[in-house]
CSV table of C-alpha atoms in Angstrom, one decimal:
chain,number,residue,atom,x,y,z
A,1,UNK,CA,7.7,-2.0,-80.1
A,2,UNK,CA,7.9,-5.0,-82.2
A,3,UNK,CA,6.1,-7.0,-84.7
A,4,UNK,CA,5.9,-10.2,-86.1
A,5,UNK,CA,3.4,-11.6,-88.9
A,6,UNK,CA,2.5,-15.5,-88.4
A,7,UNK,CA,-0.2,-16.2,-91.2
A,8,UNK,CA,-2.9,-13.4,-91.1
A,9,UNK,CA,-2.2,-12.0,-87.4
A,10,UNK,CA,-0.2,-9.7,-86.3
A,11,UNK,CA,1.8,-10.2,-82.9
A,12,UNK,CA,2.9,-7.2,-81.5
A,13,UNK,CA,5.9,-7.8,-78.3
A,14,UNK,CA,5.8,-4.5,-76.3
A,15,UNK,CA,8.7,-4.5,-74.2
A,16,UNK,CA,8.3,-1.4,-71.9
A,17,UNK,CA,10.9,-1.6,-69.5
A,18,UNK,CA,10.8,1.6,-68.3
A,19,UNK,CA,6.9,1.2,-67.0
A,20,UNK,CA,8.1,-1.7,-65.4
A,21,UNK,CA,11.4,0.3,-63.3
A,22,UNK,CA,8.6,2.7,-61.9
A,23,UNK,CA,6.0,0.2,-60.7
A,24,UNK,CA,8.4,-1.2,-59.1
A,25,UNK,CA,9.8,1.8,-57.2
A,26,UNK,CA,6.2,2.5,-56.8
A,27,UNK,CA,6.2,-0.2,-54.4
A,28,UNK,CA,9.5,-0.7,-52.8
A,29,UNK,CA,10.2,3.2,-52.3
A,30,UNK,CA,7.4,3.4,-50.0
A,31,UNK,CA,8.5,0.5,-47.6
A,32,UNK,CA,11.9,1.6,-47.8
A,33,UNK,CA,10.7,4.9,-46.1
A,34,UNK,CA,9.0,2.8,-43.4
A,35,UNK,CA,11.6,1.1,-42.5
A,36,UNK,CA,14.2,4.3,-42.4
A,37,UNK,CA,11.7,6.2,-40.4
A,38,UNK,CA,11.3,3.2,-37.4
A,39,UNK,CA,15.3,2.8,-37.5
A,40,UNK,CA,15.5,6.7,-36.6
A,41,UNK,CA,12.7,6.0,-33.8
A,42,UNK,CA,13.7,3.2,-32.5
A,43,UNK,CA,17.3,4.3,-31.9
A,44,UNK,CA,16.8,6.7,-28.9
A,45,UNK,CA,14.5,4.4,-27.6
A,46,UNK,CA,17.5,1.8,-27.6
A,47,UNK,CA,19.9,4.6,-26.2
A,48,UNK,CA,17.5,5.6,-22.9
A,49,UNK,CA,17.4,1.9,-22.5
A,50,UNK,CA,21.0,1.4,-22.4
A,51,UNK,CA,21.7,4.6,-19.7
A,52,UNK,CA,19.0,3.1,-17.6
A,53,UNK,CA,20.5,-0.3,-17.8
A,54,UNK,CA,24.5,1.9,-17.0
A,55,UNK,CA,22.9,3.2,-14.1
A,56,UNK,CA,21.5,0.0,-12.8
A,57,UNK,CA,25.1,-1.8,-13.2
A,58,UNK,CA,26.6,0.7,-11.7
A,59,UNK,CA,25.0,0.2,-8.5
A,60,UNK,CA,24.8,-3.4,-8.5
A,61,UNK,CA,28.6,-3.0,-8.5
A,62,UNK,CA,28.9,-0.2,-6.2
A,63,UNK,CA,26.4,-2.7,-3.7
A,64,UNK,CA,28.6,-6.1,-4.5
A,65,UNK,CA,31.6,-4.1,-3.4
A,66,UNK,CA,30.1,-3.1,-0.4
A,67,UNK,CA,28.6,-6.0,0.9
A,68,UNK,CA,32.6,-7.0,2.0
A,69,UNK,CA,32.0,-4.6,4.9
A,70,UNK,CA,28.1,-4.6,5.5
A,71,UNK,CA,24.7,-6.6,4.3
A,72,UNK,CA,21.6,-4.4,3.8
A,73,UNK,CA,18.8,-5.9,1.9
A,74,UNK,CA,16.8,-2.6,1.2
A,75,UNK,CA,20.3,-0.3,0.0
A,76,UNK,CA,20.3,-1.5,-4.0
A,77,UNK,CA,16.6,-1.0,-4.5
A,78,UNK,CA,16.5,2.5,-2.6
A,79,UNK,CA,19.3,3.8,-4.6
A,80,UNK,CA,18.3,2.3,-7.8
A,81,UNK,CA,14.8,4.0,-7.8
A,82,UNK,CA,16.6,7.4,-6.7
A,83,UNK,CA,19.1,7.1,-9.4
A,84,UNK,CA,17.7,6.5,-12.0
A,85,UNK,CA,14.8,9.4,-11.7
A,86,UNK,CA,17.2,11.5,-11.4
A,87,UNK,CA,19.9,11.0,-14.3
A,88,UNK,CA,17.1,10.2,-16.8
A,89,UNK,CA,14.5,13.1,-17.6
A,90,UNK,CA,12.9,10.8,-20.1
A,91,UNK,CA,12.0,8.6,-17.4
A,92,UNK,CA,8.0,9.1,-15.6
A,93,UNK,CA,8.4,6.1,-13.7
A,94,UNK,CA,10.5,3.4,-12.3
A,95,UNK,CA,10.3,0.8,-10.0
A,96,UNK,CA,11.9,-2.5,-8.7
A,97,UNK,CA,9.8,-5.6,-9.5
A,98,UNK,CA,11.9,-8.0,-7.7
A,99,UNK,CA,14.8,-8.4,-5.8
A,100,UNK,CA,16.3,-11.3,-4.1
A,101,UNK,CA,19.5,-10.5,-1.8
A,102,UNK,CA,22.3,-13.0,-1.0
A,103,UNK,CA,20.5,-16.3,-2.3
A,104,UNK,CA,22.0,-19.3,-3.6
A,105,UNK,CA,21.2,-21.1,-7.2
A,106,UNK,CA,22.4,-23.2,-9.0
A,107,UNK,CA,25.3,-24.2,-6.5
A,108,UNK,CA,26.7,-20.7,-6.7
A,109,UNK,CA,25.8,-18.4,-3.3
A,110,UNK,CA,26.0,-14.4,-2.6
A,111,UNK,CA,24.4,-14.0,-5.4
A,112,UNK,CA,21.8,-10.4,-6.0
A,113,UNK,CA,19.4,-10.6,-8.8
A,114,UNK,CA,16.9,-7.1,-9.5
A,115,UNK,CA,14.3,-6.8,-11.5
A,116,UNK,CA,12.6,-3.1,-12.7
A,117,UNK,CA,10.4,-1.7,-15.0
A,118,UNK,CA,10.8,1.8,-16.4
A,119,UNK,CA,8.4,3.8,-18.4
A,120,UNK,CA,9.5,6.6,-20.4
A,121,UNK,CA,8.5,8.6,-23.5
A,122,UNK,CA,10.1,9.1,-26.6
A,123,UNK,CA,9.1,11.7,-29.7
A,124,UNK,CA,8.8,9.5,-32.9
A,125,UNK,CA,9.6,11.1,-36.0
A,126,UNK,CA,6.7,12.0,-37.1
A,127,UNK,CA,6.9,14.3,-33.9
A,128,UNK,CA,4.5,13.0,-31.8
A,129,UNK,CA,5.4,11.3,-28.4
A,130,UNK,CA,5.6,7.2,-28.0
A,131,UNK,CA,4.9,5.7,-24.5
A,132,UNK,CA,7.6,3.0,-24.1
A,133,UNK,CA,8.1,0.6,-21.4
A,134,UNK,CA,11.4,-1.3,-20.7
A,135,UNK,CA,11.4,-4.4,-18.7
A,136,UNK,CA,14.9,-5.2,-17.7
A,137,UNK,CA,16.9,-7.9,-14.9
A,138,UNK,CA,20.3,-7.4,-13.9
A,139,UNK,CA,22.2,-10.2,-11.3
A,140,UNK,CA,25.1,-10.1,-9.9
A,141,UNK,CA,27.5,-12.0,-6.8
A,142,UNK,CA,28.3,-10.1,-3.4
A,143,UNK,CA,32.0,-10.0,-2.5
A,144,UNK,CA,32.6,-13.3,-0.9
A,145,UNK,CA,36.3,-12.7,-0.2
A,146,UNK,CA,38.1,-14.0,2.8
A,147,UNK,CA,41.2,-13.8,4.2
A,148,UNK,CA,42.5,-17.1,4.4
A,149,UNK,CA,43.5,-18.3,8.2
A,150,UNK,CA,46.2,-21.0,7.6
A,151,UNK,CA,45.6,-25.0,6.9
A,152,UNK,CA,45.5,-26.6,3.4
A,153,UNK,CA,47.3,-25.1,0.4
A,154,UNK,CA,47.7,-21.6,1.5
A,155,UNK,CA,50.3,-20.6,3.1
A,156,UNK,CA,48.9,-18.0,6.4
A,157,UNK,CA,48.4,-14.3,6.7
A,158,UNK,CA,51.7,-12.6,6.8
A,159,UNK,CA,51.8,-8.4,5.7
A,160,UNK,CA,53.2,-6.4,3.3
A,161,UNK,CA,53.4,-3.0,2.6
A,162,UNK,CA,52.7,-2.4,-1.1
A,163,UNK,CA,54.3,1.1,-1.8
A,164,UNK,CA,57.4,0.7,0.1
A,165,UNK,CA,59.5,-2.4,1.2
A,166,UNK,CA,59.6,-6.0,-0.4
A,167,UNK,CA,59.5,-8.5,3.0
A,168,UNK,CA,56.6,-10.0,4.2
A,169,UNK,CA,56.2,-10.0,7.9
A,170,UNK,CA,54.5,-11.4,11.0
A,171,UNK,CA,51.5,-9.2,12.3
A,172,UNK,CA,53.6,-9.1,15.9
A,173,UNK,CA,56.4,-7.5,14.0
A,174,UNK,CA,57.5,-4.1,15.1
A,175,UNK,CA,57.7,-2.3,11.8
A,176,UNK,CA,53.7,-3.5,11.6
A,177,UNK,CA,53.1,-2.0,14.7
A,178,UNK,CA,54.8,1.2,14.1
A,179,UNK,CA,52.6,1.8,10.5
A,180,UNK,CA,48.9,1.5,9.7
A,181,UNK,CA,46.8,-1.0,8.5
A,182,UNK,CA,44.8,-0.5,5.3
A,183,UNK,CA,40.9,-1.4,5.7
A,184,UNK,CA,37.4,-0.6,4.7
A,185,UNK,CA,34.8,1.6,6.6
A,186,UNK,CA,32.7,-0.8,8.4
A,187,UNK,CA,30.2,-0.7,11.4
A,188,UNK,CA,32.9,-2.2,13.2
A,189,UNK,CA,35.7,0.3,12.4
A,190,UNK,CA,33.0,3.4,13.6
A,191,UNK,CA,32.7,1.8,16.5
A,192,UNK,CA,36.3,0.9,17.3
A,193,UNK,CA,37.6,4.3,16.2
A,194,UNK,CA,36.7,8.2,15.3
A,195,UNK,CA,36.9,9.7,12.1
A,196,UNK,CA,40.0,11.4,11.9
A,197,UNK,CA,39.3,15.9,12.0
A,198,UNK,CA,42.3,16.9,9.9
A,199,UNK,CA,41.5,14.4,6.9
A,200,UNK,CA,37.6,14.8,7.7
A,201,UNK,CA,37.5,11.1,7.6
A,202,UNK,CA,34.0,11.6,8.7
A,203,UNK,CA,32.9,12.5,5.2
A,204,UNK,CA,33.8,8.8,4.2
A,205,UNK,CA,30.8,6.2,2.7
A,206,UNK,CA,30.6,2.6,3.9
A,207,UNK,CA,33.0,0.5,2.1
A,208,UNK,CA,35.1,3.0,1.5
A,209,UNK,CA,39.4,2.4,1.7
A,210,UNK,CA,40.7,3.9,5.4
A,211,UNK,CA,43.8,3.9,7.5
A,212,UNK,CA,44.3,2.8,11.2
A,213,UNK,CA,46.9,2.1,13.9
A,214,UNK,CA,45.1,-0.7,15.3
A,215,UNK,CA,47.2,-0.8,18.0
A,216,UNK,CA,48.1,2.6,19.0
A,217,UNK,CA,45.6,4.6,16.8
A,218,UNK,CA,42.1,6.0,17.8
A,219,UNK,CA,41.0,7.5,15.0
A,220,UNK,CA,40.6,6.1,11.4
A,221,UNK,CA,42.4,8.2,8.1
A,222,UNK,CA,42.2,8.5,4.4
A,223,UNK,CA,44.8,8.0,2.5
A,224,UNK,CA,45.7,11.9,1.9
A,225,UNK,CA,46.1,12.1,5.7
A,226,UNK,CA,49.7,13.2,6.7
A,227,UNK,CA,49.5,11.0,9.7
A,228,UNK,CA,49.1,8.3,6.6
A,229,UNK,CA,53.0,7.9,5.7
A,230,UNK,CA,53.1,4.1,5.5
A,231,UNK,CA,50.3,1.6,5.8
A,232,UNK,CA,50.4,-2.1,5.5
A,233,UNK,CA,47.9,-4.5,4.0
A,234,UNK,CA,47.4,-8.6,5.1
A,235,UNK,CA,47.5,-11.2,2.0
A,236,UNK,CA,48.5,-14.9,2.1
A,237,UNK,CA,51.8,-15.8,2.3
A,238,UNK,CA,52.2,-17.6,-0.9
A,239,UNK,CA,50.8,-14.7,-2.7
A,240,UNK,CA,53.5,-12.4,-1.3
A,241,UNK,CA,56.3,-14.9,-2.2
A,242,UNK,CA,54.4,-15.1,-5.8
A,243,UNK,CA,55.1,-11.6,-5.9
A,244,UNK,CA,58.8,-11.7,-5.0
A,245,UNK,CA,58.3,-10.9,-1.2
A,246,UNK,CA,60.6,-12.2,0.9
A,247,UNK,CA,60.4,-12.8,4.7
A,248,UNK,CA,61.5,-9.9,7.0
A,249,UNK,CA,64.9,-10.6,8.4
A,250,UNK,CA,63.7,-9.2,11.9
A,251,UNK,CA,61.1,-11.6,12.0
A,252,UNK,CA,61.4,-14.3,10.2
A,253,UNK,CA,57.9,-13.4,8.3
A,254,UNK,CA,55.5,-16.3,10.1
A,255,UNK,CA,52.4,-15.9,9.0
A,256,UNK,CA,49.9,-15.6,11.9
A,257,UNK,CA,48.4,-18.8,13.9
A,258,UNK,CA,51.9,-20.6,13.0
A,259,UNK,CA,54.5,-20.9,16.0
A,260,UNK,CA,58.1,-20.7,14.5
A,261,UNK,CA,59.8,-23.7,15.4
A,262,UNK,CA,63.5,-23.7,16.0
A,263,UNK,CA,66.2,-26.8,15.4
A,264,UNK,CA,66.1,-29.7,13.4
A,265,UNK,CA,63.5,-32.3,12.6
């Protein structure tokens, strides 16, 4: 405390800094607890939102692979609303909102777009048990691959095979006959050939990588089959030189659809 004398008053100057430091931790301690106690809530809540949103991704992807070898509008919504359930206790409901399959926007096409809505619950920390809902939208693109059939920049199919050998060859050559050709399961493959018994090829999911003779060969492998020894795989046939390919010496490597052509010009 002090004091000054100016005339006949007295000022007195109390300077209580210490009265000061509490009222004001008086007033920020208590927000500061507020806001420590919804950061510990709201972090679960952010972590069941990010495994719902994993397991949606992951079978977008697993659908955008498999649309190479077959379309099905209702497969992505069934498995996402039997995934999810499943891997998340947390979650009470779920369902798709939308979905739009294969559509075309903004000048890009194939594309899949799903909407969902999942409730779950979630214990706040003052123990009691928060109803949360989680809107969320995933889109994605179908594979749109295609092997390219000669003309224009690209150089024709030729094949390789990519553990063993470094020539490219025509599909009519003989060491391509004698080996199998790497594919996906497709409708077309299960109706062409069997399912191998040994390798219990049977087992095998749409989209999945098999093995077949396509000329010889009624059955269809995977790849720990031992009638799997060598298998061959069709690319362009710039690609395989880009890769240091060269052309078969027994025949010549022309890619398929182009004649060879013997003499001068």
């Amino acid at each position: 405390m002090h004091r000054k004398c100016v005339g006949s008053r007295e000022i007195r100057h109390i300077n209580n800094r210490r009265g000061s430091y509490l009222v004001e931790a008086a007033v920020v301690i208590p927000f500061f607890i507020i806001a420590v106690m919804l950061l510990i809530g709201i972090m679960p809540v952010i972590s069941t939102c990010e495994r719902i949103t994993f397991d949606v991704c992951e079978e977008m992807r697993l659908e955008m692979a498999k649309s190479a070898v077959r379309s099905s509008r209702a497969a992505l919504p069934l498995s996402v609303q039997a995934r999810v359930p499943a891997e998340e206790s947390k979650v009470t409901s779920f369902r798709v909102t939308g979905f739009r399959y294969r559509f075309e926007e903004d000048g890009t096409g194939d594309r899949i777009e799903l909407k969902f809505r999942a409730v779950f619950h979630e214990k706040t920390p003052v123990g009691a048990f928060g109803r949360i809902r989680f809107d969320g939208r995933i889109e994605g693109r179908t594979f749109t691959g295609a092997y390219y059939r000669g003309g224009g920049r690209g150089g024709g199919i030729v094949c390789i095979f990519p553990k063993a050998g470094r020539c490219y060859h025509s599909r009519a050559c003989s060491f391509v006959k004698a080996n199998c050709h790497q594919t996906f399961l497709s409708e077309e493959i299960r109706r062409r050939y069997r399912p191998c018994p040994n390798c219990r090829a049977g087992k095998a999911s749409a989209g999945s990588p098999v093995f077949v003779f396509e000329d010889t060969g009624r059955a269809y492998h995977l790849a720990g089959c031992s009638a799997v020894s060598r298998y061959y795989i069709e690319t362009d046939k710039n690609q395989a030189v880009e890769k240091g390919y060269t052309p078969c010496g027994k025949c010549g490597g022309v890619p398929r659809g182009v004649s060879q052509q013997k003499g001068g010009a």
